[in-house]
CSV table of C-alpha atoms in Angstrom, one decimal:
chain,number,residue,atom,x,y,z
A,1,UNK,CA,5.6,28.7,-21.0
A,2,UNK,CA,1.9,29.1,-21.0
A,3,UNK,CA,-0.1,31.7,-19.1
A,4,UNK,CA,-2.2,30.3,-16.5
A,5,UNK,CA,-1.4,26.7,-16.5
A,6,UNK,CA,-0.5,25.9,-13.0
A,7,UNK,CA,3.2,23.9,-12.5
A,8,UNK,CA,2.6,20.5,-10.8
A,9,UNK,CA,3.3,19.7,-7.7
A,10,UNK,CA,4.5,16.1,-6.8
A,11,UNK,CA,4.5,14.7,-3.5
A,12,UNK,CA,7.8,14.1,-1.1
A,13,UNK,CA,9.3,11.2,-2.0
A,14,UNK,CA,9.1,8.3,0.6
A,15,UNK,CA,12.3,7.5,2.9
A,16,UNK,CA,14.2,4.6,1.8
A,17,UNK,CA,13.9,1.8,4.1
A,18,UNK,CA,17.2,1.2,6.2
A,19,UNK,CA,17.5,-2.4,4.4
A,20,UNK,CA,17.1,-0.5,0.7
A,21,UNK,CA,20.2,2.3,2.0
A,22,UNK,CA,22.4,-0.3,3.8
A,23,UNK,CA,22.0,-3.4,1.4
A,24,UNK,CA,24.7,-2.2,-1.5
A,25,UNK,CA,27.4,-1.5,0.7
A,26,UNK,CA,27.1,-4.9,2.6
A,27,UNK,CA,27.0,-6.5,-0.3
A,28,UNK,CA,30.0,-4.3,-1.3
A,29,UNK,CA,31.8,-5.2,2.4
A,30,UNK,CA,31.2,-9.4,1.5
A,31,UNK,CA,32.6,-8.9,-1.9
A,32,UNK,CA,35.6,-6.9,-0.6
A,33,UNK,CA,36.5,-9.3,2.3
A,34,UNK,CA,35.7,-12.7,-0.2
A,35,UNK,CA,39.1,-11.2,-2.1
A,36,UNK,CA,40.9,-10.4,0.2
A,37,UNK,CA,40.3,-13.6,2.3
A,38,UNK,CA,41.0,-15.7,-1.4
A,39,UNK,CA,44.0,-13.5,-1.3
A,40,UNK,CA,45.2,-14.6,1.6
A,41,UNK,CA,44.5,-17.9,1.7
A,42,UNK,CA,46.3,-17.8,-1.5
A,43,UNK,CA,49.3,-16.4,-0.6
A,44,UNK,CA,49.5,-18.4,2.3
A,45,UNK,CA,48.9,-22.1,0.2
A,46,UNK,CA,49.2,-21.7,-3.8
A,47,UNK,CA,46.8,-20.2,-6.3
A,48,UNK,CA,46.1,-23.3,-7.9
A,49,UNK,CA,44.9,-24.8,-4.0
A,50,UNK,CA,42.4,-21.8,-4.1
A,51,UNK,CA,41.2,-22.8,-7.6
A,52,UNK,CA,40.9,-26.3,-6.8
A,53,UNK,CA,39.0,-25.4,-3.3
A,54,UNK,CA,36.5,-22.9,-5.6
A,55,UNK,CA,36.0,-25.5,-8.4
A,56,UNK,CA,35.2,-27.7,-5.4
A,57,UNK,CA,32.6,-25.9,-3.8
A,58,UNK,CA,31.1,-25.7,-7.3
A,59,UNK,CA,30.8,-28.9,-7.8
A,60,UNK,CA,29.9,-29.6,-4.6
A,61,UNK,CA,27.3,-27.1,-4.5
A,62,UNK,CA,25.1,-28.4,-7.6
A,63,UNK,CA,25.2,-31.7,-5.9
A,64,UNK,CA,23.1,-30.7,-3.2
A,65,UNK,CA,20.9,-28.6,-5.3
A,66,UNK,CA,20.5,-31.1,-7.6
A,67,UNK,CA,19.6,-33.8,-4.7
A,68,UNK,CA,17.3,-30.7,-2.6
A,69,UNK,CA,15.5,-30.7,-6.1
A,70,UNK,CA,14.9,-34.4,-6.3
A,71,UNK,CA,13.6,-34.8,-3.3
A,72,UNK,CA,11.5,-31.9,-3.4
A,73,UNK,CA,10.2,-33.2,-6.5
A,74,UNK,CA,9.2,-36.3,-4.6
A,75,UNK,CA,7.4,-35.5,-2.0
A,76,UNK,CA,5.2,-33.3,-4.1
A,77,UNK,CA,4.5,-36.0,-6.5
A,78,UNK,CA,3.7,-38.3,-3.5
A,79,UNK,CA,1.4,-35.6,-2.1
A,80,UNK,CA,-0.2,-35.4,-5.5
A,81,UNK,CA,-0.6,-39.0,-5.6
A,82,UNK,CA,-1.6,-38.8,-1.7
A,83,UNK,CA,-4.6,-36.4,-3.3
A,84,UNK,CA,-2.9,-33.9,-0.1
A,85,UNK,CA,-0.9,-31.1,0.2
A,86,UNK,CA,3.1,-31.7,0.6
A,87,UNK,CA,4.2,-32.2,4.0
A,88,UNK,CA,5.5,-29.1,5.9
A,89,UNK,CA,8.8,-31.7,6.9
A,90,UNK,CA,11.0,-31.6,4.1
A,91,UNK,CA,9.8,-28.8,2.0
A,92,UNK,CA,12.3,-26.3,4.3
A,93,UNK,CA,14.9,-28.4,4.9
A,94,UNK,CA,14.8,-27.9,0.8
A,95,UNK,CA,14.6,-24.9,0.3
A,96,UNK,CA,17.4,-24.1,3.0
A,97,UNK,CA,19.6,-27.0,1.4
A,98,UNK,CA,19.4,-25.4,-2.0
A,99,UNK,CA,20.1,-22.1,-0.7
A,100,UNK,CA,23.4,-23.9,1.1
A,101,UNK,CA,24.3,-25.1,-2.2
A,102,UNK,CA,23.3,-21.8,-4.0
A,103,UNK,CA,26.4,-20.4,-1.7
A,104,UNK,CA,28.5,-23.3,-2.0
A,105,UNK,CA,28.6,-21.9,-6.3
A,106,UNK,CA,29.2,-18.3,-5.6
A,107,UNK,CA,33.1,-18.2,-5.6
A,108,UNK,CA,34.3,-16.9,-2.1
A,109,UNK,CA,35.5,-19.1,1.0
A,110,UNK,CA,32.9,-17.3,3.5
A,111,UNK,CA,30.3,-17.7,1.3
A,112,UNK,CA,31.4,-21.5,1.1
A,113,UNK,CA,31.1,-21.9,5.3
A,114,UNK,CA,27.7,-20.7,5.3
A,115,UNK,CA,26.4,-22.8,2.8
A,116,UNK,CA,28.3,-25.9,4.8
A,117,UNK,CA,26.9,-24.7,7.9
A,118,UNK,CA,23.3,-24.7,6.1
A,119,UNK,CA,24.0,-28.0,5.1
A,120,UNK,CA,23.5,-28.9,8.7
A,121,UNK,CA,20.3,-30.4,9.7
A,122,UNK,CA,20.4,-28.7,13.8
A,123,UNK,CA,21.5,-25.3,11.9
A,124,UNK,CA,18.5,-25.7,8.8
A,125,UNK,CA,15.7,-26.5,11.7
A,126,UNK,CA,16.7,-23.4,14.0
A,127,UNK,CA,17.1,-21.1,10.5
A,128,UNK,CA,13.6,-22.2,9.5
A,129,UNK,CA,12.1,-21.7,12.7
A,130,UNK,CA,13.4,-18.5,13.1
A,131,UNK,CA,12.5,-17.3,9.4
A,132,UNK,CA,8.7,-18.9,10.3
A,133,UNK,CA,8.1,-16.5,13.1
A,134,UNK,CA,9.7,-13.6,11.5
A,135,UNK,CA,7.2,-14.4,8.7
A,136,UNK,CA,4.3,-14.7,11.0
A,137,UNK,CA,4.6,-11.8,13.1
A,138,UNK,CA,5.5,-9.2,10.2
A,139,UNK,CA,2.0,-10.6,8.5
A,140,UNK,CA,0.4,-10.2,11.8
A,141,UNK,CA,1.6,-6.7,12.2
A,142,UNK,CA,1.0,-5.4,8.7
A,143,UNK,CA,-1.0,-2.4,8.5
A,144,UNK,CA,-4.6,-2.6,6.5
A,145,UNK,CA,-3.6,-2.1,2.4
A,146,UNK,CA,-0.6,-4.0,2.4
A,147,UNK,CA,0.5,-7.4,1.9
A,148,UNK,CA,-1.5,-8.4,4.8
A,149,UNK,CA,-5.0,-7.4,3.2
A,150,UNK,CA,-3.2,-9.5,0.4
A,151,UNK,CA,-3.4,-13.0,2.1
A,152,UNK,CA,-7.4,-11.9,3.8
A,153,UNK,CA,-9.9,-13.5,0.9
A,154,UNK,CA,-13.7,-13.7,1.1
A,155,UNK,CA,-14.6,-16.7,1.5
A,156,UNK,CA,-18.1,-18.3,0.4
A,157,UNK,CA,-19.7,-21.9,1.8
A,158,UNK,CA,-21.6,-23.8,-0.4
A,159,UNK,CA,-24.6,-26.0,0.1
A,160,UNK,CA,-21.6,-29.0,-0.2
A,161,UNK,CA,-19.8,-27.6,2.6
A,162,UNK,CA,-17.0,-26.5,0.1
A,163,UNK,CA,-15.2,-23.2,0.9
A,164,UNK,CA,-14.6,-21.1,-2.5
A,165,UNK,CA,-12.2,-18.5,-2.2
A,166,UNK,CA,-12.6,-15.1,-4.6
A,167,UNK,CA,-12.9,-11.1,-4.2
A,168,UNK,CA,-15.8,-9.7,-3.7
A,169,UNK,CA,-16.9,-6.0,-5.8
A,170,UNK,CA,-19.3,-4.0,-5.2
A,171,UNK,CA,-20.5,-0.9,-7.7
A,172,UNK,CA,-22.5,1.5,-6.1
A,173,UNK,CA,-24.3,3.4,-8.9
A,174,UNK,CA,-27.5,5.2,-9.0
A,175,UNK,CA,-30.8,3.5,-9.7
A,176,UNK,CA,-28.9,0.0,-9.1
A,177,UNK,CA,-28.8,-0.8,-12.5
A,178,UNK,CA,-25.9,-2.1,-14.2
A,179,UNK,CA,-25.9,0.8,-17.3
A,180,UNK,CA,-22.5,0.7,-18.8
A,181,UNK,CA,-21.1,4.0,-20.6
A,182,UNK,CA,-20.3,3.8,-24.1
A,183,UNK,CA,-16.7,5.0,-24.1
A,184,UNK,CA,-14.7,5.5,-27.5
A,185,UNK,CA,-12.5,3.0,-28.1
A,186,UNK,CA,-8.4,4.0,-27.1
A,187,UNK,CA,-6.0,4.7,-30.5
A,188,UNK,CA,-2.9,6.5,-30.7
């Protein structure tokens, strides 16, 4: 120990958000009732009937991922062609039909009927709808220094009438000159 050094002092640490504390043991509570739900369904038909419903869903699931990706892939190659940006239409529905068929592969029979019920083109509408305005209002509502300040560029017209996005910095130093100091290079 050394004589007058003073011992640090580190801040409180922040709260865990309710979604950080309560996320494991959901997760935890799907995996738990995905057994015993395969156990029962098991004991109720034949093991083999479960394996064949799982290999299934597998197969079925990289299907749909496999068609979500194709068609993605189209319609951004026809908006490239286009010389436009991709039409807001499909590229949802995608995403939403690859995360059905994400769920359709992980083994589990509840996992299985929400990834058939995102399959669904009512049920992928209303889920992207809702996930649009959630998105919306939490970037509306952010507080100054978060993610919000992240999506807030400057923005500069040209004489063209072409908008160029970037970050603007400003140094205040003395005298307005731009005098860099000569600082010794880093080494271990």
């Amino acid at each position: 120990m050394t004589r007058g050094a003073s011992t640090p002092t580190y801040p409180a640490r922040p709260r865990r958000s309710r979604v950080r504390t309560f996320l494991p043991l959901g997760i935890a509570a799907w995996l738990v009732l995905e057994i015993w739900l395969l156990s029962v369904v098991a004991g109720a038909a034949s093991g083999f009937a479960v394996f064949l419903l799982l290999v299934v869903g597998f197969v079925l699931g990289s299907v749909v991922i496999k068609r979500a990706g194709r068609r993605a892939f189209q319609n951004l190659n026809e908006a490239f062609q286009r010389g436009g940006a991709p039409s807001g239409s499909g590229s949802g529905g995608n995403g939403l039909m690859m995360l059905g068929g994400l769920l359709l592969m992980i083994p589990g029979l509840l996992s299985d009927a929400v990834g058939l019920l995102l399959l669904i083109p009512p049920v992928q509408k209303a889920v992207g709808r809702y996930a649009e305005r959630t998105f919306d209002r939490r970037i509306r509502a952010a507080a100054p220094g978060t993610l919000g300040d992240a999506f807030q560029q400057a923005r500069m017209q040209r004489p063209d009438g072409k908008v160029v996005q970037g970050e603007v910095i400003v140094r205040d130093e003395p005298g307005g000159g731009s005098s860099r100091e000569q600082r010794p290079p880093l080494t271990r």
